[in-house]
PDB file of C-alpha atoms and ligand atoms in Angstrom:
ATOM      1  CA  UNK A   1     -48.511 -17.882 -86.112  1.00 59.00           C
ATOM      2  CA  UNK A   2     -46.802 -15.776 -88.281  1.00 62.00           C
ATOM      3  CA  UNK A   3     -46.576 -12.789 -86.581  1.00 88.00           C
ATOM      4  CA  UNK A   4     -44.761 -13.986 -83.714  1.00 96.00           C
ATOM      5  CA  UNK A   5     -42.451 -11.893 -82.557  1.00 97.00           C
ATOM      6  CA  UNK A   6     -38.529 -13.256 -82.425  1.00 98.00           C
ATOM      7  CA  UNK A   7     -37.506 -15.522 -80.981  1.00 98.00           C
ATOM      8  CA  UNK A   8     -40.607 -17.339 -80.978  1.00 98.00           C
ATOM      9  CA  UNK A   9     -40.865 -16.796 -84.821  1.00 98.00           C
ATOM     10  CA  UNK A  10     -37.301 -18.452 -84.621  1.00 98.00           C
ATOM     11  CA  UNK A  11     -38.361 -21.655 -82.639  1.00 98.00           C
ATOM     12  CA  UNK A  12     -41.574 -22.077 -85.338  1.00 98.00           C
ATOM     13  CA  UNK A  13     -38.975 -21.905 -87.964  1.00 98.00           C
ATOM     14  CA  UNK A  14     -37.011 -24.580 -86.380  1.00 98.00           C
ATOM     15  CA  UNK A  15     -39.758 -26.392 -85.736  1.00 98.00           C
ATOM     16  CA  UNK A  16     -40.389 -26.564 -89.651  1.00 98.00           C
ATOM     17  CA  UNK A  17     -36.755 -27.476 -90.752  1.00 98.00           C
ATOM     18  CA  UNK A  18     -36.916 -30.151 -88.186  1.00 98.00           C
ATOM     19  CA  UNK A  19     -40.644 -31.968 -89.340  1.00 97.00           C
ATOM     20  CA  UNK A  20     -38.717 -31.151 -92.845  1.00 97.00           C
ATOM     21  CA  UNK A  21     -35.537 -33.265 -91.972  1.00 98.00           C
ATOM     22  CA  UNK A  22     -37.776 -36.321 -89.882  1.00 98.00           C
ATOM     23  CA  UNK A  23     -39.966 -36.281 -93.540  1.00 97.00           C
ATOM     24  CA  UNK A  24     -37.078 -36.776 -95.854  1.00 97.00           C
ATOM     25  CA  UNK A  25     -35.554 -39.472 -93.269  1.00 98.00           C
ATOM     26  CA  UNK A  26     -38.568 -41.322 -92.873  1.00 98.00           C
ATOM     27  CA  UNK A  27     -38.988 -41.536 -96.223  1.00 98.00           C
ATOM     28  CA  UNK A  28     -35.394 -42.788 -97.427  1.00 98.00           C
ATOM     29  CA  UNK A  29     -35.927 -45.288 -94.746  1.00 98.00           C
ATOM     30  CA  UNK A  30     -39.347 -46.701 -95.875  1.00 97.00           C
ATOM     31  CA  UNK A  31     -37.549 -47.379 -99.276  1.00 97.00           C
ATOM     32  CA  UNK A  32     -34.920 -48.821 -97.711  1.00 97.00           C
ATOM     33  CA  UNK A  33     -37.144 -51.316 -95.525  1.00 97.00           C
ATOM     34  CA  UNK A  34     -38.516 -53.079 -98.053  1.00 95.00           C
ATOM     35  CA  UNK A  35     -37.184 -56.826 -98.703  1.00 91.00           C
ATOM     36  CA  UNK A  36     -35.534 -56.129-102.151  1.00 92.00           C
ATOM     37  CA  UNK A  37     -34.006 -53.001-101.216  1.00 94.00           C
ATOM     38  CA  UNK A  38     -31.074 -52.131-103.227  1.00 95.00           C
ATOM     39  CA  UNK A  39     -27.492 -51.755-101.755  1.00 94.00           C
ATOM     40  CA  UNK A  40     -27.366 -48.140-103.091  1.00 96.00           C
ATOM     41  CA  UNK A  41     -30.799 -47.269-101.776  1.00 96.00           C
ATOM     42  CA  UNK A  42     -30.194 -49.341 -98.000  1.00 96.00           C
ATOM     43  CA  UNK A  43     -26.278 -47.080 -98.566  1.00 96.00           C
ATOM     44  CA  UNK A  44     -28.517 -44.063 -98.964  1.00 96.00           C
ATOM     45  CA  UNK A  45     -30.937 -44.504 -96.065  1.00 97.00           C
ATOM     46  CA  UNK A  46     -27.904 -45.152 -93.992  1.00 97.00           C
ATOM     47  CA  UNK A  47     -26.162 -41.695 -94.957  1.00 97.00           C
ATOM     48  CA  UNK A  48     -29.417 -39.797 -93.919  1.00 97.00           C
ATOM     49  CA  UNK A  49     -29.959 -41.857 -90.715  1.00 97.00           C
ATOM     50  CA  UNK A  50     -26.354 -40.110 -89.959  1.00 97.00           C
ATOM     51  CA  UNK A  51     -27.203 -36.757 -91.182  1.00 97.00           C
ATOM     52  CA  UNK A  52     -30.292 -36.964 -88.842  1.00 98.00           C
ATOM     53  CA  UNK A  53     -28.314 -37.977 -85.680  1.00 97.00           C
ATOM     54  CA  UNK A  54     -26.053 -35.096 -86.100  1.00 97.00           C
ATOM     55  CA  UNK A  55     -28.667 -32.936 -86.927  1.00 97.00           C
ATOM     56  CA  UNK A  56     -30.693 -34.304 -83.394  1.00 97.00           C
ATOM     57  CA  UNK A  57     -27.381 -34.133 -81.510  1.00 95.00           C
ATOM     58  CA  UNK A  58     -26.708 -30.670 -82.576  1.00 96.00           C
ATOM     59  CA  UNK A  59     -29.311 -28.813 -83.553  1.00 96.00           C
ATOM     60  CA  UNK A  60     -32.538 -30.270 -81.992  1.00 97.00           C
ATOM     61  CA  UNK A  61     -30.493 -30.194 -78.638  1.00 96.00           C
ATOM     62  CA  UNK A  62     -29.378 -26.386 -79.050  1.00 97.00           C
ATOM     63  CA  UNK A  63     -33.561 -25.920 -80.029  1.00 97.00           C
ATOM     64  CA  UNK A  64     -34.336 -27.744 -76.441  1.00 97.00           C
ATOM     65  CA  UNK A  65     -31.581 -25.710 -74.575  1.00 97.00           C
ATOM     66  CA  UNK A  66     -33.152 -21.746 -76.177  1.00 97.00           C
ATOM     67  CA  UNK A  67     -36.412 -23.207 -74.592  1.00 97.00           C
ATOM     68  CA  UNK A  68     -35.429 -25.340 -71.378  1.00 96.00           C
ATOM     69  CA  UNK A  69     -32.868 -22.621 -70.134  1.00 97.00           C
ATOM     70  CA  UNK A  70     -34.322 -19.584 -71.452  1.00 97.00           C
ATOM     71  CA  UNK A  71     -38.545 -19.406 -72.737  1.00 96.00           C
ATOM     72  CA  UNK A  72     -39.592 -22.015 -70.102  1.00 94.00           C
ATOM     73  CA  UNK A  73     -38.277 -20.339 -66.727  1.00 94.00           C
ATOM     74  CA  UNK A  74     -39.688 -16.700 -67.652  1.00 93.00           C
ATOM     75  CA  UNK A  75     -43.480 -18.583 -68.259  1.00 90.00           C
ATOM     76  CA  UNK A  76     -42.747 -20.246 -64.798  1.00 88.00           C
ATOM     77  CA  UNK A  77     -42.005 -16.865 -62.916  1.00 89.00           C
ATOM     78  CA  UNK A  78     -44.622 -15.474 -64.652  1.00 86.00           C
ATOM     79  CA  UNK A  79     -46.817 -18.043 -63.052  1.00 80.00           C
ATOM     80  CA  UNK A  80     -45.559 -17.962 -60.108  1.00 79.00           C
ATOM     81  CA  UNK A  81     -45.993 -13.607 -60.238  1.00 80.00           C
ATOM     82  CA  UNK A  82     -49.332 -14.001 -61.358  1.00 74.00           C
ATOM     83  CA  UNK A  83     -49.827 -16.429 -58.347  1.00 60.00           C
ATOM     84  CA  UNK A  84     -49.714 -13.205 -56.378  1.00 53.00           C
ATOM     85  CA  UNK A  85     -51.919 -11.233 -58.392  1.00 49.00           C
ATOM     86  CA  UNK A  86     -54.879 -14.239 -57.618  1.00 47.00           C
ATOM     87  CA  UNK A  87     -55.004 -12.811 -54.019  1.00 47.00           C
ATOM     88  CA  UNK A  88     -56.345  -9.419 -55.243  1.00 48.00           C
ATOM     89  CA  UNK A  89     -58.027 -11.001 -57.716  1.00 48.00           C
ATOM     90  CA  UNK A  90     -60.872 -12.965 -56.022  1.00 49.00           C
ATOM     91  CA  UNK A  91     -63.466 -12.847 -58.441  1.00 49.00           C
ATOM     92  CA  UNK A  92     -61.702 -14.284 -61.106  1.00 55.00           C
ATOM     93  CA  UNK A  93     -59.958 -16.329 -58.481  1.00 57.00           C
ATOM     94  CA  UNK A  94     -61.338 -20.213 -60.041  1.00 63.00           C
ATOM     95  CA  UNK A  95     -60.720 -18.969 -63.580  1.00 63.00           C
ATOM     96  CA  UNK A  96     -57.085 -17.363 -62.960  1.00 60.00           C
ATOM     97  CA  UNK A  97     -55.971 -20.909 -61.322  1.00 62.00           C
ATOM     98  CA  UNK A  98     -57.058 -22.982 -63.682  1.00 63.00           C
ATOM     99  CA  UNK A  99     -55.414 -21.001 -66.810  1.00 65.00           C
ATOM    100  CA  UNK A 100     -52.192 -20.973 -64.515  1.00 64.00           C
ATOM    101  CA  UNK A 101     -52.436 -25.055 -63.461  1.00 65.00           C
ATOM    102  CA  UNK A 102     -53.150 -25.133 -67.115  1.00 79.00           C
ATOM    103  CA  UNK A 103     -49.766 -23.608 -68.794  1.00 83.00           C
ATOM    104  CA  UNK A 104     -48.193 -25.486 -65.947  1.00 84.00           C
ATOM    105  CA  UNK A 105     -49.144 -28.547 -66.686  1.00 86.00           C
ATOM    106  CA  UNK A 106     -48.276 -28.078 -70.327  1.00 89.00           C
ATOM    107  CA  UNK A 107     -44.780 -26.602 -69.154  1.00 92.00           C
ATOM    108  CA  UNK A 108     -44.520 -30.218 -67.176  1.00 93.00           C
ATOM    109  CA  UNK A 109     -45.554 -32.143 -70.151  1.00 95.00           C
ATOM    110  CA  UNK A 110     -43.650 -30.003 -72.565  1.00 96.00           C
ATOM    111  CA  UNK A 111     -40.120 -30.864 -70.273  1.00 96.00           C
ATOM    112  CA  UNK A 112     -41.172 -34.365 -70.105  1.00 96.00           C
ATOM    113  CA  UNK A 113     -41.208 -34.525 -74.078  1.00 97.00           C
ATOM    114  CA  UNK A 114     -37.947 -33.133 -74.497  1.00 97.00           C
ATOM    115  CA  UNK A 115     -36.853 -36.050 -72.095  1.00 97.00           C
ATOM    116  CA  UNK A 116     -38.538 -38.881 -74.512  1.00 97.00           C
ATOM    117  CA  UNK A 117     -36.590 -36.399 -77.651  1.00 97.00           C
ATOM    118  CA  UNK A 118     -33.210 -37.050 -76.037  1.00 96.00           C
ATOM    119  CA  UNK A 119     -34.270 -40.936 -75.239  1.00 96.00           C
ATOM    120  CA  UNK A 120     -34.960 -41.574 -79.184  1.00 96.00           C
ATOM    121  CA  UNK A 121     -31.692 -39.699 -80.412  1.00 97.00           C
ATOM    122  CA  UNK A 122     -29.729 -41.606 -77.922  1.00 97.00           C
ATOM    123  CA  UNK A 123     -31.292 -45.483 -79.507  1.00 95.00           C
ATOM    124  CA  UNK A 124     -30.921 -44.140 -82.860  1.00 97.00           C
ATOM    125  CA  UNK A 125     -27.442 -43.229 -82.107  1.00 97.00           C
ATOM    126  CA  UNK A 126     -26.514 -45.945 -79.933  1.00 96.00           C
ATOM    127  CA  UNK A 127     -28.043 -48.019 -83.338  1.00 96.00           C
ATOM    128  CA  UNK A 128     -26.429 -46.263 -85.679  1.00 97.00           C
ATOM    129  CA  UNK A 129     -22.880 -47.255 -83.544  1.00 96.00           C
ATOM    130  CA  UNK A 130     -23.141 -50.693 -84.303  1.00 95.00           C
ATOM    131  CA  UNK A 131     -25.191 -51.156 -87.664  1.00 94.00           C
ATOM    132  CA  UNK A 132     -21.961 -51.689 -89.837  1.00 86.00           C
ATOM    133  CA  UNK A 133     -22.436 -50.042 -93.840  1.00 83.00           C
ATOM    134  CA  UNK A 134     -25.302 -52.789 -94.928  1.00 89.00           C
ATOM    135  CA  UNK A 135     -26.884 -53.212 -92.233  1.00 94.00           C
ATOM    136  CA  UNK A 136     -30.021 -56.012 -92.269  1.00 94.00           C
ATOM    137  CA  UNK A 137     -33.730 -55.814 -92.599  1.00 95.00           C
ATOM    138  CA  UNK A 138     -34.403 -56.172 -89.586  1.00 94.00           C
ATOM    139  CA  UNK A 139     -31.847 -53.749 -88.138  1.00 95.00           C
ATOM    140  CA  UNK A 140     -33.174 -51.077 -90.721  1.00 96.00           C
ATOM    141  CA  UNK A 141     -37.020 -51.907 -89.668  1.00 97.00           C
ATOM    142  CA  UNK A 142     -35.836 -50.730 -85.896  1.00 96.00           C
ATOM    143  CA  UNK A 143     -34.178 -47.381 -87.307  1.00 97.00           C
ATOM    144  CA  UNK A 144     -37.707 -46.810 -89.124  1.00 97.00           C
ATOM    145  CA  UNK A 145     -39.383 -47.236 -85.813  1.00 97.00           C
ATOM    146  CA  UNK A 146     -37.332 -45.045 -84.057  1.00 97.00           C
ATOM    147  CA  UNK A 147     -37.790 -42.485 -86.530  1.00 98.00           C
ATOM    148  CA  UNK A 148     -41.386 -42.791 -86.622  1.00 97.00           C
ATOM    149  CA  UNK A 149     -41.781 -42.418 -83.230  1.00 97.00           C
ATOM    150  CA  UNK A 150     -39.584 -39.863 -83.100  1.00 97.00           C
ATOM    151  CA  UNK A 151     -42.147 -38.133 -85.560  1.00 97.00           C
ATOM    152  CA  UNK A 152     -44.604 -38.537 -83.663  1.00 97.00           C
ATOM    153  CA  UNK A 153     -43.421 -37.253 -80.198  1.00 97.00           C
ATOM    154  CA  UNK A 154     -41.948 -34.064 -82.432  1.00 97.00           C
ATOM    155  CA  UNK A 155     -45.353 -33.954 -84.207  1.00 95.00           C
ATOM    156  CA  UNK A 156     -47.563 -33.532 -81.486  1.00 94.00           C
ATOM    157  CA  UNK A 157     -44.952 -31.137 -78.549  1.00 96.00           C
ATOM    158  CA  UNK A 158     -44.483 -28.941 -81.713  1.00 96.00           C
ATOM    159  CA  UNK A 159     -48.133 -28.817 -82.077  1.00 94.00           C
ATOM    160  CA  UNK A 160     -48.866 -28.119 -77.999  1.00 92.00           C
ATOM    161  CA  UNK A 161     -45.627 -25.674 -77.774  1.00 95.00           C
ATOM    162  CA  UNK A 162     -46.923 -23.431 -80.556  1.00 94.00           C
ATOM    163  CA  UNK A 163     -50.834 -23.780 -79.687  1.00 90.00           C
ATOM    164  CA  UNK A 164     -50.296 -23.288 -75.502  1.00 86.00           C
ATOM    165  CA  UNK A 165     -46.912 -21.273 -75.275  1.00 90.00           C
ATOM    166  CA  UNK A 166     -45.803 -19.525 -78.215  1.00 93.00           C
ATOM    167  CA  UNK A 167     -49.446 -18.059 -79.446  1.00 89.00           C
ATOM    168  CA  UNK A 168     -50.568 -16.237 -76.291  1.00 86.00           C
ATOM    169  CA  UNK A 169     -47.122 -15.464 -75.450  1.00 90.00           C
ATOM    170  CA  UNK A 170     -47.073 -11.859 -77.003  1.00 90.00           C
ATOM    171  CA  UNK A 171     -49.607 -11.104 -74.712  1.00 86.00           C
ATOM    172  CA  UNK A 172     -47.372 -11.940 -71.769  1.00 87.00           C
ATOM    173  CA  UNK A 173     -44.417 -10.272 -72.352  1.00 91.00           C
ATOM    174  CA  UNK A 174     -42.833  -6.544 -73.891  1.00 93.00           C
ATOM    175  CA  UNK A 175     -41.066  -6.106 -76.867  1.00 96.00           C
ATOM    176  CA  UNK A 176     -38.248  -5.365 -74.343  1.00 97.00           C
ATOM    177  CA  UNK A 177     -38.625  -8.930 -72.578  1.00 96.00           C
ATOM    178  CA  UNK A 178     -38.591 -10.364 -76.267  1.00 97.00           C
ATOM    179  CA  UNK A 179     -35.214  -8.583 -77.137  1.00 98.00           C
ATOM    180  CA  UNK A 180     -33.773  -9.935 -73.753  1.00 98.00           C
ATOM    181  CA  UNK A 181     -35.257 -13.802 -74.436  1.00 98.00           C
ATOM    182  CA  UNK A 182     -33.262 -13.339 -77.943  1.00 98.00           C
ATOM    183  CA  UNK A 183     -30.396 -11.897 -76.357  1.00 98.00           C
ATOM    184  CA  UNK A 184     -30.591 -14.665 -73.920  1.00 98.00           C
ATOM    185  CA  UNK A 185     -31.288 -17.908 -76.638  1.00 98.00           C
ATOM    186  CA  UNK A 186     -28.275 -16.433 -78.576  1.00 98.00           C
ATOM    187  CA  UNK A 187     -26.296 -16.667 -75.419  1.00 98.00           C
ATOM    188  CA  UNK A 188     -26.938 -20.529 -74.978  1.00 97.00           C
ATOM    189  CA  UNK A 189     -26.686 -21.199 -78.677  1.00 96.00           C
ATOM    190  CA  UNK A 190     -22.753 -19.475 -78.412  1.00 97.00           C
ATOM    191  CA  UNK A 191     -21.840 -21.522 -75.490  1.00 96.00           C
ATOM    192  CA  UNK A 192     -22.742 -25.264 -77.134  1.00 92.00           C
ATOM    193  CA  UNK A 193     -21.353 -24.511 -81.076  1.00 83.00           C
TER     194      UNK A 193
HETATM  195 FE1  FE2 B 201     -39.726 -28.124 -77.253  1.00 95.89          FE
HETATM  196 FE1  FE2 B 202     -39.710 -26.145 -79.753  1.00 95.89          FE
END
């Protein structure tokens, strides 16, 4: 993993500072759920809880964009190329398929992930909206759900996106494809700052 070319060596790095942000929340929050919680400690949990969503509304969205819009249609047209290549290729015809229905499946799931991503951001924000500065036990017990299953969702796509995607990948693509994905990733990360 860590001689990925850019900008997969880019995503893995983002990958990091995000499982480093989710740690630091989850763990203000876990001393801010217990029943004698202070008002400076619940105040503190609350001020991270906001950092996060901005953090998930900004940066974990431009992260989902570089690889929705950009890494994830060039492994689909490479499927769908390679598709061709199977006809020549009947030999190897089973084993071919079932590599491709393999990466596509994890493509599918990988989408699908980013879809639960956006559907935790959006209850923590919509949360956040209407917690008030000192907010309840209770209400602080549903922001620590949320962020561990948040967590966990990032825990394990980060784990499948760098195991099924982003090792093999160099053997995909050129140098030259990997300067244009950059060039590309850039591109999307311009047009949402
Ligand atoms: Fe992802
Ligand atoms: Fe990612």
């Amino acid at each position: 993993m860590d001689d990925l070319p850019e900008p997969l060596a880019g995503l893995v790095r983002e990958h990091r500072l995000v499982e480093q942000i989710v740690h630091d929340a989850r763990e203000a929050i876990d001393a801010a759920t217990v029943r004698d919680a202070s008002d400076e400690v619940v105040t503190h949990a609350m001020d991270i809880l906001r950092d996060l969503d901005a953090f998930l509304a900004i940066d974990l969205t431009t992260h989902i964009a570089k690889e929705e819009e950009v890494l994830f249609p060039v492994m689909r047209k490479l499927i769908e190329e390679n598709e061709a290549i199977v006809v020549d290729m009947l030999a190897q015809h089973d084993e071919v398929r079932a590599k491709e229905w393999d990466i596509q499946r994890m493509l599918a799931a990988l989408d699908a992930t980013h879809d639960e991503v956006h559907a935790e951001s959006a209850s923590l924000q919509a949360g956040l909206a209407v917690a008030g500065a000192r907010p309840s036990l209770d209400v602080m017990v549903g922001f620590r759900d949320t962020v561990m299953k948040l967590d966990w969702i990032l825990q394990g796509h980060f784990g499948d996106e760098e195991d099924a995607l982003f090792e093999p990948a160099p053997g995909w693509f050129t140098a030259e494809q990997f300067a244009e994905f950059a060039r590309q990733m850039d591109e999307v990360e311009r047009s949402m700052s």
